[in-house]
Amino acid sequence: APVPEPADETYLALSDELPKRKATGWSVGVGTDFIGTSIKSGIGNGDYAASDPGPTPPDNPDNPDNPDNSGDATRSGISKISRKPSVSLSVAKRFNSILSLESGLRYTYLHSTYESGKNESHCNWHYIGIPLKLNINTYTRGIMSLYGSIGASVNFPVYSHGVLRSGLNSSADVPVGNLDARVMWAVSASYGISLRLHKNVSVFLEPTLQYMPKVNTNVPNYWTEESWNFALPLGIRFNW
């Protein structure tokens, strides 16, 4: 009976069938961070307060529908904040078989829900980020490569808005209309795996840890409340 080939030899035989990729050149990648993150009821107790509430009638100081209680949101009214999966387009320059420099564009959507009495507001932030990172190839065997990355990014707000979804008071003390949005900076580190499907095509999975300095805003979102973020980008790269 024929003796089966060891698994390692079969793996190497498969990799030998694929054309070798040039050590230098360019790569274009498309990916998504398919993990959305949310925090429920972790900020405040739902006792919404306005940053500038104004005078309150003495005969009913706890009236939640008092029209004078309009103002910017504070953290006490948040019931849920979340970060939805992002989408990215990247371009990388390979200098040799070890080092490459990567940049591109990344779209991120943040969402916060505020509650105050019978009123509920849904707040949305849309960001475009520009990352810059250095990739260091640490191990290659056949069609598989392992690499580490360090870098930084700047995220620009392109649109932010709060919408009143429910409630009887149109002048509710929840954030509506245009929201306060800041430019957000971040540094990141990741360690990923790439599998080559063809000479010019590979797929990647890149677990990433990101740190964003705290920023004070009138209407908080996931990035302003959580300095440390974990992401799991997955995508495809085209190499030449």
Tab-separated table of C-alpha atoms in Angstrom:
chain	number	residue	atom	x	y	z
A	1	ALA	CA	0.000	0.000	0.000
A	2	PRO	CA	1.297	3.529	-0.798
A	3	VAL	CA	2.627	5.477	2.159
A	4	PRO	CA	0.736	8.816	2.634
A	5	GLU	CA	2.832	11.953	2.381
A	6	PRO	CA	3.420	13.909	5.601
A	7	ALA	CA	1.214	16.954	6.052
A	8	ASP	CA	4.177	19.332	5.829
A	9	GLU	CA	5.271	17.929	2.478
A	10	THR	CA	1.726	18.234	1.106
A	11	TYR	CA	1.571	21.866	2.282
A	12	LEU	CA	4.922	22.701	0.684
A	13	ALA	CA	3.913	20.975	-2.533
A	14	LEU	CA	0.788	23.165	-2.701
A	15	SER	CA	2.838	26.318	-2.146
A	16	ASP	CA	5.311	25.306	-4.858
A	17	GLU	CA	2.465	25.253	-7.395
A	18	LEU	CA	1.844	29.001	-6.900
A	19	PRO	CA	4.072	31.529	-8.691
A	20	LYS	CA	6.383	33.457	-6.406
A	21	ARG	CA	5.498	37.068	-5.599
A	22	LYS	CA	8.109	39.762	-6.138
A	23	ALA	CA	9.785	40.996	-2.958
A	24	THR	CA	9.277	44.644	-3.953
A	25	GLY	CA	6.198	46.240	-5.445
A	26	TRP	CA	2.752	47.503	-4.488
A	27	SER	CA	-0.358	46.111	-2.811
A	28	VAL	CA	-3.964	47.323	-2.746
A	29	GLY	CA	-6.273	45.957	-0.062
A	30	VAL	CA	-9.989	46.079	0.731
A	31	GLY	CA	-11.142	45.058	4.203
A	32	THR	CA	-13.675	45.351	6.959
A	33	ASP	CA	-13.584	45.144	10.725
A	34	PHE	CA	-16.528	42.790	11.057
A	35	ILE	CA	-16.726	43.087	14.858
A	36	GLY	CA	-19.145	45.769	16.047
A	37	THR	CA	-18.833	46.779	19.698
A	38	SER	CA	-21.412	48.225	22.057
A	39	ILE	CA	-21.758	49.169	25.707
A	40	LYS	CA	-25.190	49.044	27.319
A	41	SER	CA	-26.236	51.074	30.345
A	42	GLY	CA	-22.637	51.427	31.442
A	43	ILE	CA	-22.503	55.201	31.556
A	44	GLY	CA	-24.777	56.962	33.990
A	45	ASN	CA	-28.090	55.856	35.428
A	46	GLY	CA	-30.414	57.287	32.822
A	47	ASP	CA	-31.031	60.418	34.903
A	48	TYR	CA	-30.362	62.733	31.989
A	49	ALA	CA	-28.919	66.144	32.746
A	50	ALA	CA	-28.270	69.099	30.459
A	51	SER	CA	-24.961	70.931	30.479
A	52	ASP	CA	-26.815	74.224	30.526
A	53	PRO	CA	-30.273	73.474	31.918
A	54	GLY	CA	-31.295	77.019	32.701
A	55	PRO	CA	-33.808	77.976	35.391
A	56	THR	CA	-36.268	75.388	36.691
A	57	PRO	CA	-39.711	76.388	37.991
A	58	PRO	CA	-39.674	76.074	41.788
A	59	ASP	CA	-43.092	74.394	41.913
A	60	ASN	CA	-41.941	71.417	39.845
A	61	PRO	CA	-38.149	71.054	39.895
A	62	ASP	CA	-38.147	67.457	38.599
A	63	ASN	CA	-40.272	68.056	35.503
A	64	PRO	CA	-38.463	66.176	32.678
A	65	ASP	CA	-40.483	67.971	29.978
A	66	ASN	CA	-39.555	71.459	31.092
A	67	PRO	CA	-38.683	73.297	27.849
A	68	ASP	CA	-36.032	75.310	29.692
A	69	ASN	CA	-34.038	72.113	30.222
A	70	SER	CA	-32.603	72.210	26.724
A	71	GLY	CA	-28.867	72.078	26.232
A	72	ASP	CA	-25.968	69.842	25.336
A	73	ALA	CA	-25.957	66.217	26.378
A	74	THR	CA	-23.929	64.895	29.273
A	75	ARG	CA	-22.960	61.314	30.008
A	76	SER	CA	-25.771	60.759	32.499
A	77	GLY	CA	-28.316	60.299	29.682
A	78	ILE	CA	-26.544	57.622	27.634
A	79	SER	CA	-28.191	54.209	27.494
A	80	LYS	CA	-26.018	52.645	24.766
A	81	ILE	CA	-22.967	53.563	22.701
A	82	SER	CA	-21.608	51.457	19.845
A	83	ARG	CA	-19.032	51.218	17.078
A	84	LYS	CA	-20.219	49.530	13.904
A	85	PRO	CA	-17.961	47.502	11.536
A	86	SER	CA	-15.647	49.736	9.507
A	87	VAL	CA	-14.638	49.546	5.841
A	88	SER	CA	-11.142	50.324	4.561
A	89	LEU	CA	-9.185	50.768	1.348
A	90	SER	CA	-5.389	50.560	1.653
A	91	VAL	CA	-2.292	50.938	-0.496
A	92	ALA	CA	1.094	49.521	0.566
A	93	LYS	CA	4.583	49.880	-0.846
A	94	ARG	CA	6.826	46.825	-0.359
A	95	PHE	CA	10.484	47.813	-0.026
A	96	ASN	CA	11.774	44.254	0.319
A	97	SER	CA	10.588	40.867	1.594
A	98	ILE	CA	10.380	42.204	5.175
A	99	LEU	CA	9.300	45.870	5.246
A	100	SER	CA	6.334	47.692	3.736
A	101	LEU	CA	4.637	51.057	4.379
A	102	GLU	CA	0.837	51.238	4.232
A	103	SER	CA	-1.770	54.003	4.132
A	104	GLY	CA	-5.289	54.530	2.797
A	105	LEU	CA	-8.813	55.475	3.876
A	106	ARG	CA	-11.095	53.962	6.521
A	107	TYR	CA	-14.791	54.691	7.120
A	108	THR	CA	-16.203	54.259	10.644
A	109	TYR	CA	-19.752	54.703	11.917
A	110	LEU	CA	-20.449	55.440	15.603
A	111	HIS	CA	-23.858	55.438	17.257
A	112	SER	CA	-25.185	56.528	20.655
A	113	THR	CA	-28.672	56.283	22.124
A	114	TYR	CA	-29.876	58.768	24.746
A	115	GLU	CA	-32.957	58.495	26.933
A	116	SER	CA	-34.640	61.087	29.118
A	117	GLY	CA	-38.082	60.367	30.470
A	118	LYS	CA	-40.266	59.494	27.489
A	119	ASN	CA	-37.793	60.904	24.976
A	120	GLU	CA	-35.162	59.001	23.004
A	121	SER	CA	-32.493	60.365	20.686
A	122	HIS	CA	-30.317	58.437	18.222
A	123	CYS	CA	-26.975	60.113	17.515
A	124	ASN	CA	-24.764	59.211	14.568
A	125	TRP	CA	-21.157	60.055	13.703
A	126	HIS	CA	-19.504	59.304	10.353
A	127	TYR	CA	-15.700	59.395	10.267
A	128	ILE	CA	-13.085	59.069	7.533
A	129	GLY	CA	-9.706	57.957	8.864
A	130	ILE	CA	-6.247	58.122	7.294
A	131	PRO	CA	-3.938	55.456	8.770
A	132	LEU	CA	-0.185	55.156	8.321
A	133	LYS	CA	1.606	52.033	9.479
A	134	LEU	CA	4.797	50.071	9.064
A	135	ASN	CA	4.439	46.339	8.355
A	136	ILE	CA	7.216	43.938	9.351
A	137	ASN	CA	7.146	40.415	7.939
A	138	THR	CA	8.287	38.041	10.704
A	139	TYR	CA	7.739	34.575	9.204
A	140	THR	CA	7.005	33.079	5.782
A	141	ARG	CA	6.385	29.457	4.928
A	142	GLY	CA	4.830	28.431	1.660
A	143	ILE	CA	1.632	30.414	1.091
A	144	MET	CA	1.478	31.722	4.680
A	145	SER	CA	3.055	34.878	6.065
A	146	LEU	CA	2.963	36.328	9.585
A	147	TYR	CA	3.596	40.020	10.115
A	148	GLY	CA	3.439	42.711	12.772
A	149	SER	CA	2.362	46.325	12.297
A	150	ILE	CA	2.722	49.569	14.228
A	151	GLY	CA	1.208	52.865	13.212
A	152	ALA	CA	-1.043	55.830	13.831
A	153	SER	CA	-4.168	57.324	12.295
A	154	VAL	CA	-6.155	60.545	12.245
A	155	ASN	CA	-9.964	60.381	11.951
A	156	PHE	CA	-11.941	63.310	10.564
A	157	PRO	CA	-15.677	63.749	11.242
A	158	VAL	CA	-17.598	64.158	7.986
A	159	TYR	CA	-21.163	64.178	9.341
A	160	SER	CA	-22.800	63.976	12.776
A	161	HIS	CA	-26.460	64.337	13.651
A	162	GLY	CA	-28.966	63.508	16.395
A	163	VAL	CA	-32.542	62.451	15.605
A	164	LEU	CA	-35.497	62.375	18.014
A	165	ARG	CA	-37.073	58.952	17.482
A	166	SER	CA	-39.754	58.993	20.180
A	167	GLY	CA	-41.220	61.223	22.826
A	168	LEU	CA	-43.941	63.806	23.275
A	169	ASN	CA	-41.757	66.848	23.719
A	170	SER	CA	-40.156	68.183	20.531
A	171	SER	CA	-37.814	70.340	22.626
A	172	ALA	CA	-36.667	67.363	24.644
A	173	ASP	CA	-33.516	67.507	26.724
A	174	VAL	CA	-31.803	64.919	24.523
A	175	PRO	CA	-29.299	65.798	21.787
A	176	VAL	CA	-30.839	66.548	18.377
A	177	GLY	CA	-29.545	68.294	15.278
A	178	ASN	CA	-25.851	68.812	14.548
A	179	LEU	CA	-23.538	67.240	17.129
A	180	ASP	CA	-20.173	68.150	18.549
A	181	ALA	CA	-17.573	66.039	16.713
A	182	ARG	CA	-13.799	66.200	17.151
A	183	VAL	CA	-10.836	65.027	15.127
A	184	MET	CA	-9.661	61.787	16.768
A	185	TRP	CA	-6.045	60.537	16.860
A	186	ALA	CA	-5.044	56.940	17.482
A	187	VAL	CA	-1.989	54.679	17.695
A	188	SER	CA	-2.224	50.973	16.974
A	189	ALA	CA	-0.349	47.678	16.976
A	190	SER	CA	-1.360	44.466	15.254
A	191	TYR	CA	-0.142	41.000	14.362
A	192	GLY	CA	-1.690	39.388	11.310
A	193	ILE	CA	-1.653	36.388	9.013
A	194	SER	CA	-1.747	36.444	5.217
A	195	LEU	CA	-2.550	33.470	2.970
A	196	ARG	CA	-1.557	33.670	-0.684
A	197	LEU	CA	-4.249	32.357	-3.012
A	198	HIS	CA	-2.437	33.341	-6.205
A	199	LYS	CA	0.716	35.170	-7.226
A	200	ASN	CA	-1.202	38.469	-7.099
A	201	VAL	CA	-3.995	37.714	-4.607
A	202	SER	CA	-3.939	37.049	-0.849
A	203	VAL	CA	-6.363	37.200	2.079
A	204	PHE	CA	-5.503	38.530	5.527
A	205	LEU	CA	-6.722	38.534	9.118
A	206	GLU	CA	-5.198	41.220	11.341
A	207	PRO	CA	-6.093	41.391	15.083
A	208	THR	CA	-5.457	44.995	16.129
A	209	LEU	CA	-5.254	46.880	19.432
A	210	GLN	CA	-5.824	50.634	19.218
A	211	TYR	CA	-5.441	53.445	21.739
A	212	MET	CA	-7.210	56.807	21.411
A	213	PRO	CA	-6.560	59.655	23.886
A	214	LYS	CA	-9.583	60.829	25.867
A	215	VAL	CA	-11.463	63.747	24.324
A	216	ASN	CA	-14.139	65.778	26.114
A	217	THR	CA	-17.236	66.407	24.011
A	218	ASN	CA	-20.743	67.604	24.820
A	219	VAL	CA	-22.205	64.462	23.229
A	220	PRO	CA	-20.040	61.400	23.988
A	221	ASN	CA	-19.651	58.431	21.653
A	222	TYR	CA	-17.775	55.124	21.725
A	223	TRP	CA	-14.409	56.650	20.880
A	224	THR	CA	-14.639	59.400	23.509
A	225	GLU	CA	-15.597	56.868	26.210
A	226	GLU	CA	-13.334	53.919	25.340
A	227	SER	CA	-9.619	54.681	24.921
A	228	TRP	CA	-8.672	51.056	24.192
A	229	ASN	CA	-10.334	49.373	21.214
A	230	PHE	CA	-9.923	45.896	19.737
A	231	ALA	CA	-10.568	45.290	16.049
A	232	LEU	CA	-10.349	42.247	13.786
A	233	PRO	CA	-9.842	43.440	10.181
A	234	LEU	CA	-10.384	40.854	7.455
A	235	GLY	CA	-9.872	41.442	3.757
A	236	ILE	CA	-8.211	40.729	0.449
A	237	ARG	CA	-5.040	42.163	-1.115
A	238	PHE	CA	-3.982	42.460	-4.749
A	239	ASN	CA	-0.213	42.490	-5.270
A	240	TRP	CA	1.989	43.415	-8.178
